[in-house]
Amino acid sequence: MVLRTATKIRRPRRSTRKTEQIPTPAIRRLSLYLRQLEVVLGSERRTVSSRQLGEALGLSDAQVRKDLAYFGQFGHPGIGYRVDELIQRVRRILGTDKNWNVLLVGAGNLGRALMSYRGFAKKGFHIAAVFDTDRELIGKRVDAAQKLTVQPMEEMAATIVKRSIQLGVLAVPADSAQKVADRMVEAGIRGILNFAPITLRQDVCAMAAVDLSVHLEQLSFQLRGAGA
Amino acid sequence: MVLRTATKIRRPRRSTRKTEQIPTPAIRRLSLYLRQLEVVLGSERRTVSSRQLGEALGLSDAQVRKDLAYFGQFGHPGIGYRVDELIQRVRRILGTDKNWNVLLVGAGNLGRALMSYRGFAKKGFHIAAVFDTDRELIGKRVDAAQKLTVQPMEEMAATIVKRSIQLGVLAVPADSAQKVADRMVEAGIRGILNFAPITLRQDVCAMAAVDLSVHLEQLSFQLRGAGA
DNA sequence: TTTTGTGAATTGCTTCACAGCA
DNA sequence: TGCTGTGAAGCAATTCACAAAA
């Protein structure tokens, strides 16, 4: 019986879900498989092999098969995977077989761009409400279709219930991001996609993050020392 | 009937190259360390321990120490890491101790939002030119500061030389992304940050990708089955 | 044939645990 | 005491390679 764990910081994700045996990278790749399958659906091909999928995504065929097999037996030996069937199955797994209402916090430059981003709706994510703390923005219609009015933060909890919202997109400056995220969780949000360039600590809420600069830094790292 | 390969010789794998000693995830985390160090720099603290850094980022102290040690001996036993010193060192490693000129292709909604995104300049990435294929947009000033004029693709190669550009941001629709990426590489771009929701195949060019919907899908996956 | 699904082998990454230094 | 840097240990992810299926 070891007692010295008292001072240790808690270890990352350790849950008893059945998904625990599935590698996290496999779950990330599932989205890529779906994306590629939708491309294949646009062609005449009705089936696709693990090799073909892998080639398009820069992965080995074994990787593709193993990843998909974590979630069930979707393939047909000698044939491959039936495109429409696999799309349905993967959507089901990812939870995107149904539409999601999403709210957005932050109606600045980035927030407004996200509002008009078609890719979200294509995948079944609908921005159903927009919030901001800036009193100048509240009440204004800011989206391209002029359908969304910027609401004050106070209305968030009620709107979440009314529109059955579970997911939120956070596009506010870094220095207020943690506070805003806390308010979102309080108001009932269960998952946050964070665009602020800062790591948010949230225990009870699923988190995903996109830091635009970080990706440029990774490119910079790869090119460092290269001739101009 | 294929004979069982009882005499199979297991060939030892080619020895790993020295440049591959550093785990890819460690390189990704380096950007996060830098980001957090810049937060700490805003406080009065002059030093920070691996434990403190880790806590802020959801990582173990051992992870932080090991990651940083891949790149050199930056710490001081009993003290921790000197914030300003480590910031300089990490910037140097990432290549962001100097400014980078970046070009943007695609002056649509997302492209225009990226132009006005302050985060890039803060990290030393300056959008120095904007390109689009849309004849209606060419010649127009589209950024907030009204300093950038949308140029035709034909001018890309010359501009790249003139402004010493190595990095490009790609914000065009998925169906033209591969073609545009090829043209960028032809024109001399060495690294591409791709926002189009499609996997691009490029052998001679460093690639990074951001698919906004994919991150929402990951959240959807984590919440699937949760009560509405 | 072609191609899946899957244990086994292998590679890669993270955590442990402690010597050594301030 | 506090904290880093680092081999060794442990765990996670990927690749291999082949039986089975079409």
Short mmCIF file of C-alpha atoms (C1' of nucleotides) in Angstrom, two decimals:
data_model
loop_
_atom_site.label_atom_id
_atom_site.label_comp_id
_atom_site.label_asym_id
_atom_site.label_seq_id
_atom_site.Cartn_x
_atom_site.Cartn_y
_atom_site.Cartn_z
CA MET A 1 0.00 0.00 0.00
CA VAL A 2 1.73 3.08 -1.24
CA LEU A 3 0.78 6.31 0.43
CA ARG A 4 3.01 8.78 -1.33
CA THR A 5 0.57 9.33 -4.17
CA ALA A 6 -1.12 11.98 -2.09
CA THR A 7 0.97 14.74 -3.51
CA LYS A 8 0.92 13.55 -7.07
CA ILE A 9 -0.95 15.39 -9.74
CA ARG A 10 -3.74 13.37 -11.18
CA ARG A 11 -2.85 11.28 -14.17
CA PRO A 12 -4.40 11.94 -17.54
CA ARG A 13 -7.53 10.05 -18.55
CA ARG A 14 -8.06 6.86 -16.72
CA SER A 15 -11.64 5.78 -17.08
CA THR A 16 -13.50 2.53 -16.93
CA ARG A 17 -15.31 3.07 -20.23
CA LYS A 18 -15.16 0.25 -22.69
CA THR A 19 -13.49 2.65 -25.10
CA GLU A 20 -10.41 2.50 -22.90
CA GLN A 21 -8.84 -0.24 -24.99
CA ILE A 22 -9.09 1.88 -28.10
CA PRO A 23 -5.99 3.99 -28.77
CA THR A 24 -6.70 7.70 -28.73
CA PRO A 25 -4.97 8.18 -32.10
CA ALA A 26 -7.37 5.64 -33.60
CA ILE A 27 -10.31 7.77 -32.55
CA ARG A 28 -8.73 10.84 -34.12
CA ARG A 29 -8.15 8.96 -37.35
CA LEU A 30 -11.77 7.85 -37.46
CA SER A 31 -12.70 11.40 -38.47
CA LEU A 32 -10.18 11.24 -41.29
CA TYR A 33 -11.54 7.95 -42.53
CA LEU A 34 -15.00 9.45 -42.64
CA ARG A 35 -13.76 12.49 -44.51
CA GLN A 36 -12.02 10.34 -47.08
CA LEU A 37 -14.99 8.01 -47.42
CA GLU A 38 -17.14 11.01 -48.27
CA VAL A 39 -14.65 11.86 -51.02
CA VAL A 40 -14.85 8.30 -52.36
CA LEU A 41 -18.65 8.48 -52.22
CA GLY A 42 -18.41 11.26 -54.80
CA SER A 43 -16.75 8.84 -57.21
CA GLU A 44 -18.45 5.80 -58.72
CA ARG A 45 -16.63 3.37 -56.51
CA ARG A 46 -18.93 1.44 -54.18
CA THR A 47 -16.21 -0.22 -52.15
CA VAL A 48 -12.81 0.80 -50.90
CA SER A 49 -9.94 -1.25 -49.51
CA SER A 50 -7.86 -0.51 -46.44
CA ARG A 51 -4.94 -0.04 -48.76
CA GLN A 52 -6.74 2.61 -50.82
CA LEU A 53 -7.93 4.47 -47.73
CA GLY A 54 -4.48 4.35 -46.24
CA GLU A 55 -2.80 5.60 -49.37
CA ALA A 56 -5.06 8.64 -49.51
CA LEU A 57 -4.36 9.48 -45.89
CA GLY A 58 -0.71 8.55 -45.63
CA LEU A 59 -1.30 5.52 -43.42
CA SER A 60 -0.52 1.83 -43.75
CA ASP A 61 -3.27 -0.57 -44.74
CA ALA A 62 -2.76 -2.49 -41.52
CA GLN A 63 -3.33 0.69 -39.54
CA VAL A 64 -6.62 1.33 -41.29
CA ARG A 65 -7.87 -2.22 -40.74
CA LYS A 66 -6.85 -2.28 -37.10
CA ASP A 67 -8.42 1.09 -36.41
CA LEU A 68 -11.74 0.14 -37.95
CA ALA A 69 -11.70 -3.26 -36.29
CA TYR A 70 -11.61 -1.60 -32.87
CA PHE A 71 -15.18 -0.53 -33.52
CA GLY A 72 -16.58 -3.65 -35.16
CA GLN A 73 -16.32 -5.85 -38.24
CA PHE A 74 -17.16 -3.56 -41.10
CA GLY A 75 -15.19 -5.08 -43.95
CA HIS A 76 -15.75 -7.87 -46.44
CA PRO A 77 -12.75 -10.11 -47.18
CA GLY A 78 -11.79 -10.03 -50.83
CA ILE A 79 -14.00 -6.99 -51.37
CA GLY A 80 -13.02 -4.25 -48.98
CA TYR A 81 -15.40 -1.89 -47.22
CA ARG A 82 -18.72 -0.83 -48.72
CA VAL A 83 -18.49 2.94 -48.81
CA ASP A 84 -22.05 3.90 -47.91
CA GLU A 85 -22.28 1.27 -45.22
CA LEU A 86 -19.01 2.29 -43.58
CA ILE A 87 -19.92 5.97 -43.70
CA GLN A 88 -23.13 5.26 -41.82
CA ARG A 89 -21.34 3.16 -39.26
CA VAL A 90 -18.57 5.65 -38.64
CA ARG A 91 -21.03 8.53 -38.36
CA ARG A 92 -22.90 6.51 -35.81
CA ILE A 93 -19.73 5.89 -33.83
CA LEU A 94 -18.71 9.54 -33.90
CA GLY A 95 -22.22 10.63 -33.01
CA THR A 96 -22.61 12.68 -36.19
CA ASP A 97 -25.46 10.61 -37.56
CA LYS A 98 -27.62 13.20 -35.82
CA ASN A 99 -27.38 16.99 -35.92
CA TRP A 100 -25.85 18.93 -33.08
CA ASN A 101 -26.77 22.42 -32.01
CA VAL A 102 -23.67 24.39 -31.10
CA LEU A 103 -23.22 27.75 -29.47
CA LEU A 104 -20.45 30.20 -30.14
CA VAL A 105 -18.94 32.59 -27.62
CA GLY A 106 -17.03 35.50 -29.07
CA ALA A 107 -18.31 37.50 -32.03
CA GLY A 108 -14.95 38.98 -33.01
CA ASN A 109 -13.12 38.35 -36.24
CA LEU A 110 -12.55 34.68 -35.70
CA GLY A 111 -16.01 34.09 -34.27
CA ARG A 112 -17.68 35.70 -37.25
CA ALA A 113 -15.58 33.64 -39.65
CA LEU A 114 -16.61 30.48 -37.84
CA MET A 115 -20.26 31.49 -38.13
CA SER A 116 -20.01 31.54 -41.89
CA TYR A 117 -17.86 28.45 -42.14
CA ARG A 118 -19.82 25.98 -44.23
CA GLY A 119 -17.85 22.96 -43.07
CA PHE A 120 -19.61 22.80 -39.71
CA ALA A 121 -23.11 22.49 -41.16
CA LYS A 122 -21.91 19.92 -43.70
CA LYS A 123 -20.95 17.70 -40.79
CA GLY A 124 -24.15 18.29 -38.89
CA PHE A 125 -22.97 21.00 -36.50
CA HIS A 126 -25.30 23.99 -36.49
CA ILE A 127 -24.41 27.21 -34.76
CA ALA A 128 -27.66 27.96 -33.01
CA ALA A 129 -26.66 30.90 -30.81
CA VAL A 130 -23.92 33.48 -30.39
CA PHE A 131 -22.81 35.15 -27.16
CA ASP A 132 -20.44 37.94 -26.28
CA THR A 133 -19.62 40.10 -23.29
CA ASP A 134 -19.19 43.21 -25.42
CA ARG A 135 -22.28 45.37 -24.86
CA GLU A 136 -21.71 47.04 -28.23
CA LEU A 137 -22.17 43.76 -30.04
CA ILE A 138 -25.15 42.44 -28.14
CA GLY A 139 -28.36 42.63 -30.13
CA LYS A 140 -26.55 42.93 -33.44
CA ARG A 141 -27.00 40.45 -36.26
CA VAL A 142 -23.52 39.33 -37.16
CA ASP A 143 -23.76 36.28 -39.36
CA ALA A 144 -23.86 36.28 -43.13
CA ALA A 145 -27.44 35.02 -43.23
CA GLN A 146 -28.43 37.64 -40.64
CA LYS A 147 -30.21 35.02 -38.62
CA LEU A 148 -28.20 35.10 -35.43
CA THR A 149 -28.35 37.89 -32.88
CA VAL A 150 -25.53 38.29 -30.37
CA GLN A 151 -26.86 37.51 -26.92
CA PRO A 152 -25.56 38.50 -23.48
CA MET A 153 -23.91 35.80 -21.40
CA GLU A 154 -26.79 35.89 -18.92
CA GLU A 155 -29.09 34.23 -21.43
CA MET A 156 -26.78 31.30 -22.04
CA ALA A 157 -28.26 28.81 -19.58
CA ALA A 158 -31.79 29.37 -20.83
CA THR A 159 -30.78 29.15 -24.49
CA ILE A 160 -28.89 25.92 -23.86
CA VAL A 161 -32.03 24.30 -22.53
CA LYS A 162 -34.33 25.80 -25.12
CA ARG A 163 -32.20 24.73 -28.09
CA SER A 164 -30.80 21.51 -26.62
CA ILE A 165 -27.21 22.67 -26.93
CA GLN A 166 -24.35 20.55 -25.61
CA LEU A 167 -21.34 21.83 -27.53
CA GLY A 168 -19.73 25.24 -27.47
CA VAL A 169 -17.09 26.97 -29.56
CA LEU A 170 -14.90 29.41 -27.68
CA ALA A 171 -13.40 32.25 -29.71
CA VAL A 172 -12.50 34.93 -27.16
CA PRO A 173 -9.10 36.42 -26.26
CA ALA A 174 -6.75 34.26 -24.21
CA ASP A 175 -6.97 36.36 -21.08
CA SER A 176 -10.69 35.85 -20.63
CA ALA A 177 -10.92 32.32 -22.03
CA GLN A 178 -10.73 30.41 -18.74
CA LYS A 179 -13.40 32.55 -17.12
CA VAL A 180 -15.71 32.25 -20.11
CA ALA A 181 -15.17 28.50 -20.28
CA ASP A 182 -16.13 28.20 -16.62
CA ARG A 183 -19.34 30.11 -17.31
CA MET A 184 -20.13 27.89 -20.27
CA VAL A 185 -19.78 24.78 -18.14
CA GLU A 186 -21.89 26.33 -15.41
CA ALA A 187 -24.56 27.11 -17.98
CA GLY A 188 -24.64 23.46 -19.03
CA ILE A 189 -22.17 23.06 -21.89
CA ARG A 190 -20.65 19.56 -22.02
CA GLY A 191 -17.93 19.99 -24.62
CA ILE A 192 -15.83 22.98 -25.66
CA LEU A 193 -13.81 23.61 -28.79
CA ASN A 194 -11.28 26.20 -27.69
CA PHE A 195 -9.64 28.60 -30.15
CA ALA A 196 -7.99 30.76 -27.51
CA PRO A 197 -4.23 30.25 -27.39
CA ILE A 198 -4.14 29.02 -23.84
CA THR A 199 -4.64 25.66 -22.13
CA LEU A 200 -7.94 25.52 -20.27
CA ARG A 201 -8.40 23.34 -17.22
CA GLN A 202 -11.81 21.78 -17.07
CA ASP A 203 -12.56 18.56 -15.25
CA VAL A 204 -16.22 18.02 -16.01
CA CYS A 205 -16.22 19.05 -19.63
CA ALA A 206 -14.83 17.48 -22.80
CA MET A 207 -12.22 19.74 -24.34
CA ALA A 208 -10.69 20.12 -27.77
CA ALA A 209 -8.33 22.90 -28.76
CA VAL A 210 -7.11 24.57 -31.92
CA ASP A 211 -4.22 26.99 -31.67
CA LEU A 212 -3.60 28.39 -35.12
CA SER A 213 -0.11 29.69 -34.34
CA VAL A 214 1.05 26.41 -32.86
CA HIS A 215 0.69 24.74 -36.22
CA LEU A 216 2.78 27.39 -37.92
CA GLU A 217 5.40 26.90 -35.22
CA GLN A 218 5.54 23.21 -36.07
CA LEU A 219 6.20 24.07 -39.70
CA SER A 220 8.80 26.60 -38.65
CA PHE A 221 10.50 23.86 -36.63
CA GLN A 222 10.60 21.55 -39.60
CA LEU A 223 12.15 24.22 -41.81
CA ARG A 224 14.58 25.67 -39.28
CA GLY A 225 18.04 25.83 -40.73
CA ALA A 226 16.75 25.48 -44.29
CA GLY A 227 18.16 27.90 -46.84
CA ALA A 228 16.02 30.93 -47.62
CA MET B 1 -1.22 -24.25 -50.84
CA VAL B 2 1.42 -22.12 -49.33
CA LEU B 3 3.94 -23.80 -47.11
CA ARG B 4 4.22 -22.64 -43.57
CA THR B 5 7.33 -20.51 -43.43
CA ALA B 6 9.13 -22.44 -40.76
CA THR B 7 12.49 -21.23 -41.98
CA LYS B 8 11.56 -17.58 -42.03
CA ILE B 9 14.40 -15.30 -41.20
CA ARG B 10 13.41 -12.25 -39.26
CA ARG B 11 15.43 -9.44 -40.64
CA PRO B 12 16.39 -6.82 -38.08
CA ARG B 13 14.92 -3.46 -38.89
CA ARG B 14 17.10 -0.78 -40.26
CA SER B 15 18.74 1.13 -37.45
CA THR B 16 16.79 4.21 -36.50
CA ARG B 17 18.20 7.49 -37.63
CA LYS B 18 19.52 9.94 -35.12
CA THR B 19 17.17 12.66 -36.25
CA GLU B 20 14.28 10.48 -35.16
CA GLN B 21 15.27 10.26 -31.53
CA ILE B 22 12.91 12.97 -30.49
CA PRO B 23 9.30 11.79 -30.20
CA THR B 24 6.93 13.70 -32.43
CA PRO B 25 4.58 14.42 -29.52
CA ALA B 26 7.46 16.07 -27.70
CA ILE B 27 7.92 18.50 -30.57
CA ARG B 28 4.24 19.33 -30.51
CA ARG B 29 4.36 19.95 -26.79
CA LEU B 30 7.30 22.30 -27.18
CA SER B 31 4.89 24.88 -28.59
CA LEU B 32 2.68 24.47 -25.54
CA TYR B 33 5.60 24.93 -23.18
CA LEU B 34 6.49 28.15 -24.94
CA ARG B 35 2.91 29.37 -24.76
CA GLN B 36 2.73 28.65 -21.05
CA LEU B 37 6.13 30.19 -20.40
CA GLU B 38 4.90 33.40 -22.01
CA VAL B 39 1.98 33.34 -19.57
CA VAL B 40 4.37 32.89 -16.66
CA LEU B 41 6.51 35.72 -17.99
CA GLY B 42 3.53 38.00 -17.40
CA SER B 43 3.63 37.15 -13.69
CA GLU B 44 6.44 38.10 -11.34
CA ARG B 45 7.88 34.63 -11.24
CA ARG B 46 11.37 34.40 -12.71
CA THR B 47 11.63 30.62 -12.58
CA VAL B 48 9.24 27.76 -13.11
CA SER B 49 9.50 24.08 -12.23
CA SER B 50 8.63 21.12 -14.42
CA ARG B 51 5.87 20.36 -11.97
CA GLN B 52 4.32 23.82 -12.35
CA LEU B 53 4.54 23.75 -16.12
CA GLY B 54 3.05 20.29 -16.21
CA GLU B 55 0.19 21.19 -13.93
CA ALA B 56 -0.80 24.11 -16.14
CA LEU B 57 -0.79 21.94 -19.22
CA GLY B 58 -2.15 18.68 -17.85
CA LEU B 59 1.12 16.82 -18.12
CA SER B 60 3.34 15.03 -15.63
CA ASP B 61 6.48 16.71 -14.36
CA ALA B 62 8.56 13.87 -15.72
CA GLN B 63 7.07 14.42 -19.15
CA VAL B 64 8.04 18.07 -19.12
CA ARG B 65 11.60 17.37 -17.99
CA LYS B 66 12.11 14.60 -20.52
CA ASP B 67 10.70 16.68 -23.36
CA LEU B 68 12.92 19.65 -22.63
CA ALA B 69 15.95 17.43 -22.08
CA TYR B 70 15.65 16.12 -25.63
CA PHE B 71 16.77 19.55 -26.77
CA GLY B 72 19.44 20.34 -24.19
CA GLN B 73 20.06 20.99 -20.50
CA PHE B 74 17.98 24.03 -19.76
CA GLY B 75 17.13 23.54 -16.11
CA HIS B 76 18.83 24.32 -12.81
CA PRO B 77 18.57 21.63 -10.12
CA GLY B 78 16.91 22.94 -7.01
CA ILE B 79 15.71 26.02 -8.90
CA GLY B 80 13.75 24.99 -11.94
CA TYR B 81 13.87 26.70 -15.33
CA ARG B 82 14.58 30.41 -15.72
CA VAL B 83 11.59 31.69 -17.62
CA ASP B 84 13.23 34.23 -19.91
CA GLU B 85 16.15 31.96 -20.64
CA LEU B 86 13.94 28.99 -21.51
CA ILE B 87 11.68 31.12 -23.69
CA GLN B 88 14.66 32.23 -25.75
CA ARG B 89 15.95 28.70 -26.06
CA VAL B 90 12.62 27.21 -27.08
CA ARG B 91 12.00 29.99 -29.60
CA ARG B 92 15.38 29.24 -31.07
CA ILE B 93 14.55 25.56 -31.34
CA LEU B 94 11.19 26.20 -32.96
CA GLY B 95 12.70 28.76 -35.29
CA THR B 96 10.47 31.55 -34.04
CA ASP B 97 13.31 33.66 -32.67
CA LYS B 98 13.16 35.31 -36.08
CA ASN B 99 10.16 36.62 -38.00
CA TRP B 100 8.64 34.63 -40.84
CA ASN B 101 6.89 36.06 -43.85
CA VAL B 102 3.85 33.99 -44.72
CA LEU B 103 1.55 34.03 -47.68
CA LEU B 104 -2.13 33.24 -47.67
CA VAL B 105 -4.07 31.63 -50.48
CA GLY B 106 -7.81 32.09 -50.37
CA ALA B 107 -9.43 35.41 -49.51
CA GLY B 108 -12.81 33.99 -48.55
CA ASN B 109 -14.38 34.17 -45.12
CA LEU B 110 -11.81 32.05 -43.37
CA GLY B 111 -8.90 33.62 -45.20
CA ARG B 112 -10.00 37.13 -44.25
CA ALA B 113 -10.41 36.10 -40.62
CA LEU B 114 -6.90 34.68 -40.62
CA MET B 115 -5.57 37.96 -42.04
CA SER B 116 -6.87 39.84 -39.05
CA TYR B 117 -5.89 37.19 -36.53
CA ARG B 118 -3.50 38.86 -34.11
CA GLY B 119 -2.08 35.62 -32.81
CA PHE B 120 0.09 35.05 -35.87
CA ALA B 121 1.95 38.34 -35.61
CA LYS B 122 2.42 37.86 -31.87
CA LYS B 123 4.38 34.71 -32.64
CA GLY B 124 6.39 36.30 -35.43
CA PHE B 125 4.38 35.14 -38.42
CA HIS B 126 3.52 38.01 -40.75
CA ILE B 127 1.10 37.61 -43.59
CA ALA B 128 2.97 39.36 -46.33
CA ALA B 129 0.84 38.53 -49.36
CA VAL B 130 -2.60 37.20 -50.29
CA PHE B 131 -3.55 35.24 -53.40
CA ASP B 132 -6.79 34.04 -54.90
CA THR B 133 -8.00 32.62 -58.18
CA ASP B 134 -11.22 34.64 -58.07
CA ARG B 135 -10.84 37.46 -60.62
CA GLU B 136 -13.41 39.48 -58.72
CA LEU B 137 -11.23 39.58 -55.63
CA ILE B 138 -7.90 40.28 -57.31
CA GLY B 139 -6.75 43.83 -56.79
CA LYS B 140 -9.03 44.41 -53.82
CA ARG B 141 -7.75 45.34 -50.39
CA VAL B 142 -9.25 42.81 -48.06
CA ASP B 143 -7.45 43.03 -44.73
CA ALA B 144 -8.52 45.15 -41.79
CA ALA B 145 -5.50 47.43 -42.11
CA GLN B 146 -6.11 47.75 -45.86
CA LYS B 147 -2.49 47.02 -46.55
CA LEU B 148 -2.78 43.78 -48.49
CA THR B 149 -4.03 43.55 -52.04
CA VAL B 150 -5.24 40.22 -53.39
CA GLN B 151 -2.84 39.04 -56.07
CA PRO B 152 -3.34 36.57 -58.92
CA MET B 153 -1.67 33.19 -58.59
CA GLU B 154 0.69 34.02 -61.45
CA GLU B 155 2.55 36.49 -59.26
CA MET B 156 3.21 33.98 -56.50
CA ALA B 157 6.67 32.81 -57.51
CA ALA B 158 7.97 36.34 -57.89
CA THR B 159 6.47 37.50 -54.60
CA ILE B 160 7.94 34.52 -52.77
CA VAL B 161 11.42 35.52 -53.87
CA LYS B 162 10.89 39.22 -53.34
CA ARG B 163 9.57 38.85 -49.80
CA SER B 164 11.57 35.78 -48.77
CA ILE B 165 8.48 33.71 -48.08
CA GLN B 166 8.77 30.06 -47.12
CA LEU B 167 5.44 29.33 -45.42
CA GLY B 168 1.95 29.38 -46.83
CA VAL B 169 -1.53 29.19 -45.36
CA LEU B 170 -4.09 27.45 -47.51
CA ALA B 171 -7.71 28.52 -47.03
CA VAL B 172 -9.50 27.45 -50.19
CA PRO B 173 -12.36 24.97 -50.70
CA ALA B 174 -11.53 21.27 -50.45
CA ASP B 175 -12.04 20.52 -54.12
CA SER B 176 -9.33 22.88 -55.28
CA ALA B 177 -6.96 22.47 -52.34
CA GLN B 178 -4.68 19.84 -53.82
CA LYS B 179 -4.22 21.76 -57.05
CA VAL B 180 -3.52 25.00 -55.24
CA ALA B 181 -1.07 23.27 -52.89
CA ASP B 182 0.81 21.89 -55.89
CA ARG B 183 1.07 25.37 -57.34
CA MET B 184 2.33 26.75 -54.05
CA VAL B 185 5.09 24.16 -53.91
CA GLU B 186 5.98 24.84 -57.54
CA ALA B 187 6.23 28.53 -56.74
CA GLY B 188 8.70 27.79 -53.95
CA ILE B 189 6.69 27.34 -50.75
CA ARG B 190 8.38 24.96 -48.29
CA GLY B 191 5.66 24.50 -45.68
CA ILE B 192 1.87 24.62 -45.87
CA LEU B 193 -0.73 25.06 -43.17
CA ASN B 194 -3.85 23.54 -44.69
CA PHE B 195 -7.34 24.55 -43.56
CA ALA B 196 -9.15 22.70 -46.32
CA PRO B 197 -10.96 19.61 -45.03
CA ILE B 198 -9.03 17.14 -47.13
CA THR B 199 -5.73 15.33 -46.78
CA LEU B 200 -3.11 16.74 -49.14
CA ARG B 201 -0.31 14.62 -50.49
CA GLN B 202 2.94 16.50 -50.77
CA ASP B 203 6.32 14.86 -50.71
CA VAL B 204 8.69 17.78 -50.88
CA CYS B 205 6.85 20.16 -48.58
CA ALA B 206 6.24 20.25 -44.82
CA MET B 207 2.54 19.97 -44.07
CA ALA B 208 0.32 20.84 -41.14
CA ALA B 209 -3.44 20.67 -41.16
CA VAL B 210 -6.34 22.10 -39.23
CA ASP B 211 -9.80 20.70 -39.88
CA LEU B 212 -12.23 22.63 -37.77
CA SER B 213 -15.05 20.08 -38.06
CA VAL B 214 -12.84 17.17 -37.09
CA HIS B 215 -12.36 18.64 -33.64
CA LEU B 216 -16.09 18.99 -33.13
CA GLU B 217 -16.48 15.38 -34.19
CA GLN B 218 -14.05 14.34 -31.49
CA LEU B 219 -16.16 16.16 -28.92
CA SER B 220 -19.28 14.58 -30.35
CA PHE B 221 -17.65 11.19 -29.94
CA GLN B 222 -16.86 11.86 -26.31
CA LEU B 223 -20.43 12.90 -25.59
CA ARG B 224 -22.18 10.26 -27.66
CA GLY B 225 -24.77 8.48 -25.61
CA ALA B 226 -24.97 11.34 -23.13
CA GLY B 227 -28.45 12.58 -22.30
CA ALA B 228 -29.69 15.37 -24.53
"C1'" DT C 1 -7.04 -14.19 -56.56
"C1'" DT C 2 -7.98 -10.22 -53.18
"C1'" DT C 3 -8.60 -8.45 -48.85
"C1'" DT C 4 -10.15 -8.57 -44.01
"C1'" DG C 5 -9.33 -9.28 -38.98
"C1'" DT C 6 -6.13 -10.33 -35.57
"C1'" DG C 7 -2.57 -12.41 -32.39
"C1'" DA C 8 2.42 -11.72 -32.07
"C1'" DA C 9 6.36 -8.99 -32.60
"C1'" DT C 10 8.18 -4.69 -32.66
"C1'" DT C 11 8.67 0.08 -32.19
"C1'" DG C 12 7.66 4.21 -29.77
"C1'" DC C 13 6.32 6.93 -25.79
"C1'" DT C 14 5.64 7.82 -20.96
"C1'" DT C 15 6.40 7.06 -16.22
"C1'" DC C 16 9.30 5.57 -12.53
"C1'" DA C 17 12.76 6.28 -9.46
"C1'" DC C 18 16.93 7.94 -8.09
"C1'" DA C 19 21.82 10.01 -8.48
"C1'" DG C 20 23.56 14.35 -8.33
"C1'" DC C 21 23.58 19.20 -7.86
"C1'" DA C 22 22.06 23.84 -5.69
"C1'" DT D 1 15.26 20.40 1.12
"C1'" DG D 2 13.93 21.06 -3.94
"C1'" DC D 3 14.56 20.08 -8.41
"C1'" DT D 4 16.74 18.45 -12.79
"C1'" DG D 5 18.30 14.87 -16.04
"C1'" DT D 6 18.22 10.20 -17.20
"C1'" DG D 7 18.66 5.10 -17.52
"C1'" DA D 8 15.36 1.41 -16.76
"C1'" DA D 9 10.81 -0.22 -16.60
"C1'" DG D 10 6.35 -0.25 -18.11
"C1'" DC D 11 2.76 0.74 -21.17
"C1'" DA D 12 0.75 2.10 -25.59
"C1'" DA D 13 0.57 2.06 -30.49
"C1'" DT D 14 1.99 0.27 -34.84
"C1'" DT D 15 3.48 -3.13 -37.99
"C1'" DC D 16 3.96 -7.87 -39.30
"C1'" DA D 17 2.29 -11.82 -41.26
"C1'" DC D 18 -1.03 -15.18 -41.96
"C1'" DA D 19 -5.62 -17.88 -41.46
"C1'" DA D 20 -9.98 -17.32 -43.20
"C1'" DA D 21 -13.38 -15.64 -46.34
"C1'" DA D 22 -15.19 -14.19 -50.86
#
